Amino acid sequence: MDKFKVVLDIANKQSNLGFGLVALLTAGGEQIFSSVVFKCPCNDMNFIYGLVFLLVPALALLLLGYILSKKMWKLLTGLCQRRREPRRIATTVVVLLQISAGAVVAPSSWMAVALLNGNYYVCAMTGTNVSAYNKHVCGDVSVRAKCEAELYRLPCGKVNEVPADARDDVMLTLRAHSQILGWLLISSIMVFNLLLTCVARCRSPISYLQLKFWRVYAEEEANLMNQYTTKHAKELAERNLKSFFSQKEPEDIVTPPNEAWESVSSLYRFSTRDHYYSTLHRYVENCQHTETDLVRMSSVDSRGPSGQPAILNFVDGGTMPV
């Protein structure tokens, strides 16, 4: 029950419900992983084994956070083909920081719960070869030499020459160190998150209610974009299959050109001069198609020099994780 309360506390400290859910699942997974998979070897591999279980899953979760971030791929897609202007580079760095702020939720939750639990830290620190630290941990002068010699075996309780009371004191000391580091990590993350949020809100060009409306609009636009793209792709695929099997001229279906897709695919930064809420909103408000544009946009006339449909070859037949 106490461990479950710790998981809930970390989840509740997240300012976003999605981040809280990620933290909750990660922390719960760590508890299961620690009790089922982790077994301290109690030999000279203690230090490496404990650090691997503490840090490597956190690194994997961090990389997974980047991989599953749609904003990450929206930013990087075609980035190498664009001009490297100083302003664009600065914007890219800011967006990467925003993505990183979301990506560190899962790894920080893993490390925080792992440190509060203490198993990984205790196993790792009983395998250190730093004599000063070992003397500090063992503490009692009467059994210090025996404790230092058999320190790596303490997590398994296989030490006969060290009294049980002395062993318990060492284990409590190491667990206390781990929990102190865990709470320091949680408090540091929360302070950093608070400062970052305060700075972002302080520099916001719009009011609180307008910012709330912007978020609702962005979510609705993303949901409708998925529905419209699925529907349009299905209609285009059906048109092409009917034309292929019946060997007839295909019907006209208007599809946005590459320039339009590029315009609405970039990340958008709100400007008080325009009052647009997305790149799609800005494109629709400013785009006035002439009759020539509509002809050029139709899929029948969207053909390359060789007469083949102008498609994205790297998408055709490929898969994307996000």
Tab-separated table of C-alpha atoms in Angstrom:
chain	number	residue	atom	x	y	z
A	1	MET	CA	0.000	0.000	0.000
A	2	ASP	CA	2.841	2.418	0.797
A	3	LYS	CA	4.457	1.812	-2.570
A	4	PHE	CA	1.145	2.413	-4.319
A	5	LYS	CA	0.780	5.727	-2.476
A	6	VAL	CA	4.221	6.763	-3.718
A	7	VAL	CA	3.150	6.017	-7.296
A	8	LEU	CA	-0.026	8.073	-6.878
A	9	ASP	CA	1.900	10.982	-5.373
A	10	ILE	CA	4.253	11.146	-8.351
A	11	ALA	CA	1.354	10.921	-10.794
A	12	ASN	CA	-0.575	13.678	-9.008
A	13	LYS	CA	2.405	16.018	-9.115
A	14	GLN	CA	2.340	16.067	-12.909
A	15	SER	CA	0.641	19.173	-14.262
A	16	ASN	CA	-0.755	17.373	-17.292
A	17	LEU	CA	-3.102	14.389	-17.069
A	18	GLY	CA	-1.288	12.615	-19.905
A	19	PHE	CA	2.056	13.062	-18.180
A	20	GLY	CA	0.527	11.819	-14.947
A	21	LEU	CA	-0.718	8.684	-16.670
A	22	VAL	CA	2.718	8.055	-18.158
A	23	ALA	CA	4.321	8.524	-14.749
A	24	LEU	CA	1.782	6.197	-13.148
A	25	LEU	CA	2.326	3.407	-15.687
A	26	THR	CA	6.110	3.797	-15.544
A	27	ALA	CA	6.214	3.756	-11.761
A	28	GLY	CA	3.935	0.732	-11.605
A	29	GLY	CA	6.066	-1.058	-14.168
A	30	GLU	CA	9.168	-0.332	-12.102
A	31	GLN	CA	7.592	-1.888	-9.020
A	32	ILE	CA	6.773	-5.079	-10.918
A	33	PHE	CA	10.185	-5.118	-12.582
A	34	SER	CA	11.982	-4.664	-9.256
A	35	SER	CA	10.109	-7.464	-7.491
A	36	VAL	CA	10.091	-10.030	-10.312
A	37	VAL	CA	13.181	-9.519	-12.488
A	38	PHE	CA	15.828	-7.862	-10.313
A	39	LYS	CA	18.087	-10.194	-8.342
A	40	CYS	CA	21.275	-8.718	-6.915
A	41	PRO	CA	24.187	-11.111	-7.690
A	42	CYS	CA	26.017	-10.319	-4.423
A	43	ASN	CA	29.487	-10.483	-5.978
A	44	ASP	CA	31.882	-8.142	-7.733
A	45	MET	CA	29.169	-7.335	-10.330
A	46	ASN	CA	26.930	-5.555	-7.811
A	47	PHE	CA	27.894	-2.035	-8.875
A	48	ILE	CA	27.442	-2.567	-12.614
A	49	TYR	CA	24.290	-4.668	-12.171
A	50	GLY	CA	22.612	-2.115	-9.929
A	51	LEU	CA	23.480	0.869	-12.145
A	52	VAL	CA	22.285	-0.932	-15.271
A	53	PHE	CA	18.873	-1.545	-13.724
A	54	LEU	CA	18.717	2.026	-12.461
A	55	LEU	CA	19.917	3.943	-15.531
A	56	VAL	CA	19.464	1.835	-18.670
A	57	PRO	CA	15.650	1.526	-18.423
A	58	ALA	CA	15.487	5.281	-17.824
A	59	LEU	CA	17.567	5.868	-20.966
A	60	ALA	CA	15.337	3.506	-22.947
A	61	LEU	CA	12.216	5.336	-21.734
A	62	LEU	CA	13.774	8.667	-22.676
A	63	LEU	CA	14.501	7.474	-26.211
A	64	LEU	CA	11.017	5.969	-26.418
A	65	GLY	CA	9.581	9.328	-25.413
A	66	TYR	CA	11.345	10.966	-28.353
A	67	ILE	CA	10.306	8.201	-30.743
A	68	LEU	CA	6.620	8.413	-29.796
A	69	SER	CA	6.517	12.209	-29.948
A	70	LYS	CA	4.552	13.356	-33.003
A	71	LYS	CA	5.924	16.869	-32.554
A	72	MET	CA	9.458	15.408	-32.801
A	73	TRP	CA	8.831	13.880	-36.229
A	74	LYS	CA	6.826	16.892	-37.364
A	75	LEU	CA	9.871	19.018	-36.575
A	76	LEU	CA	12.512	16.728	-38.086
A	77	THR	CA	10.712	15.683	-41.278
A	78	GLY	CA	12.388	17.608	-44.093
A	79	LEU	CA	14.502	19.658	-41.671
A	80	CYS	CA	17.747	18.896	-43.524
A	81	GLN	CA	16.255	20.243	-46.768
A	82	ARG	CA	15.345	23.638	-45.328
A	83	ARG	CA	17.497	26.703	-45.100
A	84	ARG	CA	19.414	27.018	-41.839
A	85	GLU	CA	18.500	30.515	-40.788
A	86	PRO	CA	19.478	31.722	-37.287
A	87	ARG	CA	15.847	32.375	-36.387
A	88	ARG	CA	14.777	28.933	-37.593
A	89	ILE	CA	17.610	27.297	-35.638
A	90	ALA	CA	16.573	29.120	-32.461
A	91	THR	CA	12.959	28.024	-32.939
A	92	THR	CA	14.103	24.430	-33.477
A	93	VAL	CA	16.084	24.490	-30.243
A	94	VAL	CA	13.090	25.843	-28.311
A	95	VAL	CA	10.818	23.130	-29.733
A	96	LEU	CA	13.380	20.438	-28.872
A	97	LEU	CA	13.426	21.700	-25.293
A	98	GLN	CA	9.636	21.474	-25.178
A	99	ILE	CA	9.759	17.928	-26.536
A	100	SER	CA	12.451	17.000	-24.014
A	101	ALA	CA	10.325	18.330	-21.159
A	102	GLY	CA	7.674	15.782	-22.070
A	103	ALA	CA	10.111	12.983	-22.846
A	104	VAL	CA	11.792	13.079	-19.404
A	105	VAL	CA	8.541	12.300	-17.540
A	106	ALA	CA	8.812	8.525	-17.897
A	107	PRO	CA	12.574	8.169	-17.165
A	108	SER	CA	12.421	10.547	-14.212
A	109	SER	CA	9.451	8.601	-12.818
A	110	TRP	CA	11.392	5.368	-13.193
A	111	MET	CA	14.464	6.719	-11.417
A	112	ALA	CA	12.437	8.407	-8.665
A	113	VAL	CA	10.475	5.266	-7.787
A	114	ALA	CA	13.601	3.107	-8.117
A	115	LEU	CA	15.499	5.330	-5.689
A	116	LEU	CA	12.611	5.423	-3.237
A	117	ASN	CA	12.433	1.652	-3.413
A	118	GLY	CA	16.190	1.415	-2.855
A	119	ASN	CA	16.883	-2.064	-4.222
A	120	TYR	CA	18.975	-0.956	-7.206
A	121	TYR	CA	20.942	1.620	-5.215
A	122	VAL	CA	21.676	-0.773	-2.353
A	123	CYS	CA	22.928	-3.424	-4.744
A	124	ALA	CA	25.072	-0.944	-6.663
A	125	MET	CA	26.644	0.771	-3.665
A	126	THR	CA	27.541	-2.489	-1.925
A	127	GLY	CA	29.756	-3.216	-4.919
A	128	THR	CA	31.806	-0.029	-4.813
A	129	ASN	CA	35.572	-0.104	-4.310
A	130	VAL	CA	35.755	3.319	-2.676
A	131	SER	CA	37.225	2.657	0.752
A	132	ALA	CA	36.143	5.994	2.226
A	133	TYR	CA	32.526	5.356	1.303
A	134	ASN	CA	32.646	1.775	2.569
A	135	LYS	CA	34.003	2.938	5.932
A	136	HIS	CA	31.236	5.512	6.172
A	137	VAL	CA	28.571	2.926	5.413
A	138	CYS	CA	29.875	0.251	7.749
A	139	GLY	CA	30.173	2.742	10.595
A	140	ASP	CA	30.707	0.473	13.630
A	141	VAL	CA	34.425	0.246	14.364
A	142	SER	CA	34.188	-3.194	15.944
A	143	VAL	CA	32.952	-4.885	12.750
A	144	ARG	CA	34.118	-2.372	10.160
A	145	ALA	CA	36.863	-4.571	8.692
A	146	LYS	CA	34.576	-7.566	8.338
A	147	CYS	CA	31.787	-5.366	6.996
A	148	GLU	CA	34.015	-3.817	4.339
A	149	ALA	CA	35.303	-7.217	3.274
A	150	GLU	CA	31.842	-8.732	2.980
A	151	LEU	CA	29.880	-5.629	1.966
A	152	TYR	CA	28.932	-6.964	-1.467
A	153	ARG	CA	27.228	-9.985	0.173
A	154	LEU	CA	25.022	-7.977	2.540
A	155	PRO	CA	22.003	-7.573	0.153
A	156	CYS	CA	21.604	-11.362	0.016
A	157	GLY	CA	21.991	-11.912	3.776
A	158	LYS	CA	24.723	-14.514	3.276
A	159	VAL	CA	27.198	-12.961	5.721
A	160	ASN	CA	27.920	-14.962	8.863
A	161	GLU	CA	30.796	-12.912	10.266
A	162	VAL	CA	28.808	-9.659	10.425
A	163	PRO	CA	26.138	-9.516	13.157
A	164	ALA	CA	22.562	-9.211	12.023
A	165	ASP	CA	22.142	-5.862	13.783
A	166	ALA	CA	25.178	-4.416	12.009
A	167	ARG	CA	23.925	-5.737	8.673
A	168	ASP	CA	20.522	-4.172	9.247
A	169	ASP	CA	22.137	-0.844	10.115
A	170	VAL	CA	24.162	-0.872	6.895
A	171	MET	CA	21.135	-1.743	4.788
A	172	LEU	CA	19.062	0.987	6.451
A	173	THR	CA	21.833	3.531	5.831
A	174	LEU	CA	22.094	2.644	2.159
A	175	ARG	CA	18.304	2.684	1.737
A	176	ALA	CA	18.163	6.065	3.455
A	177	HIS	CA	20.758	7.443	1.021
A	178	SER	CA	18.731	6.113	-1.898
A	179	GLN	CA	15.469	7.606	-0.662
A	180	ILE	CA	17.094	10.976	-0.016
A	181	LEU	CA	18.340	11.022	-3.604
A	182	GLY	CA	14.892	9.995	-4.802
A	183	TRP	CA	13.121	12.839	-3.024
A	184	LEU	CA	15.791	15.297	-4.163
A	185	LEU	CA	15.207	14.144	-7.745
A	186	ILE	CA	11.434	14.568	-7.422
A	187	SER	CA	11.726	18.020	-5.866
A	188	SER	CA	14.285	19.144	-8.464
A	189	ILE	CA	12.050	18.039	-11.327
A	190	MET	CA	9.015	19.753	-9.827
A	191	VAL	CA	10.916	23.006	-9.194
A	192	PHE	CA	12.309	22.989	-12.727
A	193	ASN	CA	8.863	22.230	-14.146
A	194	LEU	CA	7.319	25.051	-12.108
A	195	LEU	CA	9.962	27.564	-13.199
A	196	LEU	CA	9.668	26.528	-16.837
A	197	THR	CA	5.876	26.814	-16.713
A	198	CYS	CA	6.028	30.208	-15.007
A	199	VAL	CA	8.454	31.581	-17.580
A	200	ALA	CA	6.372	30.229	-20.468
A	201	ARG	CA	3.130	31.650	-19.040
A	202	CYS	CA	4.784	34.960	-18.214
A	203	ARG	CA	6.004	35.339	-21.799
A	204	SER	CA	2.709	34.176	-23.300
A	205	PRO	CA	1.380	36.671	-25.872
A	206	ILE	CA	-2.241	35.696	-25.133
A	207	SER	CA	-4.477	35.492	-22.080
A	208	TYR	CA	-5.308	32.401	-20.034
A	209	LEU	CA	-8.738	31.811	-21.597
A	210	GLN	CA	-7.450	32.308	-25.137
A	211	LEU	CA	-4.646	29.865	-24.447
A	212	LYS	CA	-7.216	27.354	-23.226
A	213	PHE	CA	-9.272	27.906	-26.381
A	214	TRP	CA	-6.132	27.427	-28.509
A	215	ARG	CA	-5.450	24.061	-26.897
A	216	VAL	CA	-9.025	22.906	-27.465
A	217	TYR	CA	-8.868	24.047	-31.093
A	218	ALA	CA	-5.539	22.294	-31.701
A	219	GLU	CA	-6.900	19.038	-30.282
A	220	GLU	CA	-10.089	19.195	-32.348
A	221	GLU	CA	-8.163	20.078	-35.500
A	222	ALA	CA	-5.795	17.137	-35.002
A	223	ASN	CA	-8.712	14.716	-34.520
A	224	LEU	CA	-10.559	16.010	-37.571
A	225	MET	CA	-7.355	15.973	-39.639
A	226	ASN	CA	-6.969	12.263	-38.937
A	227	GLN	CA	-10.582	11.641	-39.962
A	228	TYR	CA	-10.348	13.723	-43.142
A	229	THR	CA	-7.026	12.242	-44.265
A	230	THR	CA	-8.332	8.715	-43.716
A	231	LYS	CA	-11.513	9.450	-45.631
A	232	HIS	CA	-9.742	11.228	-48.496
A	233	ALA	CA	-7.056	8.550	-48.780
A	234	LYS	CA	-9.745	5.879	-48.938
A	235	GLU	CA	-11.629	7.754	-51.668
A	236	LEU	CA	-8.447	8.244	-53.701
A	237	ALA	CA	-7.464	4.586	-53.306
A	238	GLU	CA	-10.934	3.429	-54.379
A	239	ARG	CA	-10.862	5.780	-57.378
A	240	ASN	CA	-7.481	4.425	-58.481
A	241	LEU	CA	-8.520	0.783	-58.062
A	242	LYS	CA	-11.738	1.287	-59.989
A	243	SER	CA	-9.834	3.007	-62.776
A	244	PHE	CA	-7.235	0.226	-62.853
A	245	PHE	CA	-9.613	-2.719	-62.969
A	246	SER	CA	-12.107	-1.093	-65.321
A	247	GLN	CA	-9.340	0.427	-67.489
A	248	LYS	CA	-11.169	3.766	-67.629
A	249	GLU	CA	-10.139	7.346	-67.075
A	250	PRO	CA	-10.185	8.184	-63.357
A	251	GLU	CA	-12.614	10.656	-61.876
A	252	ASP	CA	-11.333	14.052	-60.767
A	253	ILE	CA	-10.418	14.191	-57.086
A	254	VAL	CA	-8.846	17.377	-55.780
A	255	THR	CA	-5.780	16.736	-53.647
A	256	PRO	CA	-3.629	19.467	-52.043
A	257	PRO	CA	-0.268	20.005	-53.780
A	258	ASN	CA	3.089	19.463	-52.107
A	259	GLU	CA	3.408	23.156	-51.261
A	260	ALA	CA	0.110	23.079	-49.377
A	261	TRP	CA	1.100	19.982	-47.417
A	262	GLU	CA	4.408	21.601	-46.509
A	263	SER	CA	2.657	24.783	-45.388
A	264	VAL	CA	0.305	22.997	-42.991
A	265	SER	CA	2.867	20.451	-41.732
A	266	SER	CA	5.263	22.866	-40.047
A	267	LEU	CA	5.071	23.677	-36.359
A	268	TYR	CA	3.170	26.880	-35.618
A	269	ARG	CA	4.014	29.688	-33.227
A	270	PHE	CA	1.174	31.988	-32.248
A	271	SER	CA	1.389	35.623	-33.308
A	272	THR	CA	-0.842	38.391	-31.990
A	273	ARG	CA	-0.660	40.137	-35.366
A	274	ASP	CA	-2.437	37.342	-37.238
A	275	HIS	CA	-4.658	35.601	-34.651
A	276	TYR	CA	-4.280	32.241	-36.355
A	277	TYR	CA	-4.317	29.105	-34.228
A	278	SER	CA	-2.428	26.710	-36.492
A	279	THR	CA	-0.579	26.484	-39.776
A	280	LEU	CA	-3.750	25.036	-41.309
A	281	HIS	CA	-5.782	27.992	-40.046
A	282	ARG	CA	-3.263	30.419	-41.504
A	283	TYR	CA	-3.159	28.577	-44.822
A	284	VAL	CA	-6.933	28.500	-45.199
A	285	GLU	CA	-7.321	32.195	-44.323
A	286	ASN	CA	-4.571	33.339	-46.711
A	287	CYS	CA	-4.999	30.828	-49.538
A	288	GLN	CA	-7.125	32.125	-52.441
A	289	HIS	CA	-7.060	29.543	-55.188
A	290	THR	CA	-7.483	30.586	-58.764
A	291	GLU	CA	-8.973	28.315	-61.388
A	292	THR	CA	-5.457	27.387	-62.479
A	293	ASP	CA	-4.566	26.396	-58.907
A	294	LEU	CA	-7.568	24.115	-58.674
A	295	VAL	CA	-6.619	22.402	-61.913
A	296	ARG	CA	-3.078	21.971	-60.691
A	297	MET	CA	-4.333	20.553	-57.400
A	298	SER	CA	-6.423	17.827	-58.967
A	299	SER	CA	-4.939	14.383	-58.747
A	300	VAL	CA	-5.535	13.769	-62.448
A	301	ASP	CA	-3.184	16.574	-63.395
A	302	SER	CA	-0.757	16.078	-60.499
A	303	ARG	CA	1.748	14.118	-62.534
A	304	GLY	CA	5.495	14.299	-62.863
A	305	PRO	CA	7.461	14.745	-66.078
A	306	SER	CA	7.243	11.044	-66.865
A	307	GLY	CA	3.457	10.930	-66.516
A	308	GLN	CA	3.601	8.991	-63.244
A	309	PRO	CA	1.615	10.229	-60.225
A	310	ALA	CA	3.635	12.630	-58.075
A	311	ILE	CA	3.829	10.569	-54.873
A	312	LEU	CA	6.222	10.482	-51.946
A	313	ASN	CA	8.364	7.446	-52.651
A	314	PHE	CA	9.723	7.196	-49.118
A	315	VAL	CA	6.165	6.838	-47.758
A	316	ASP	CA	4.950	4.365	-50.374
A	317	GLY	CA	5.291	0.886	-48.919
A	318	GLY	CA	6.991	2.145	-45.750
A	319	THR	CA	5.871	2.236	-42.153
A	320	MET	CA	6.065	4.906	-39.531
A	321	PRO	CA	5.889	4.209	-35.797
A	322	VAL	CA	3.966	7.421	-35.121
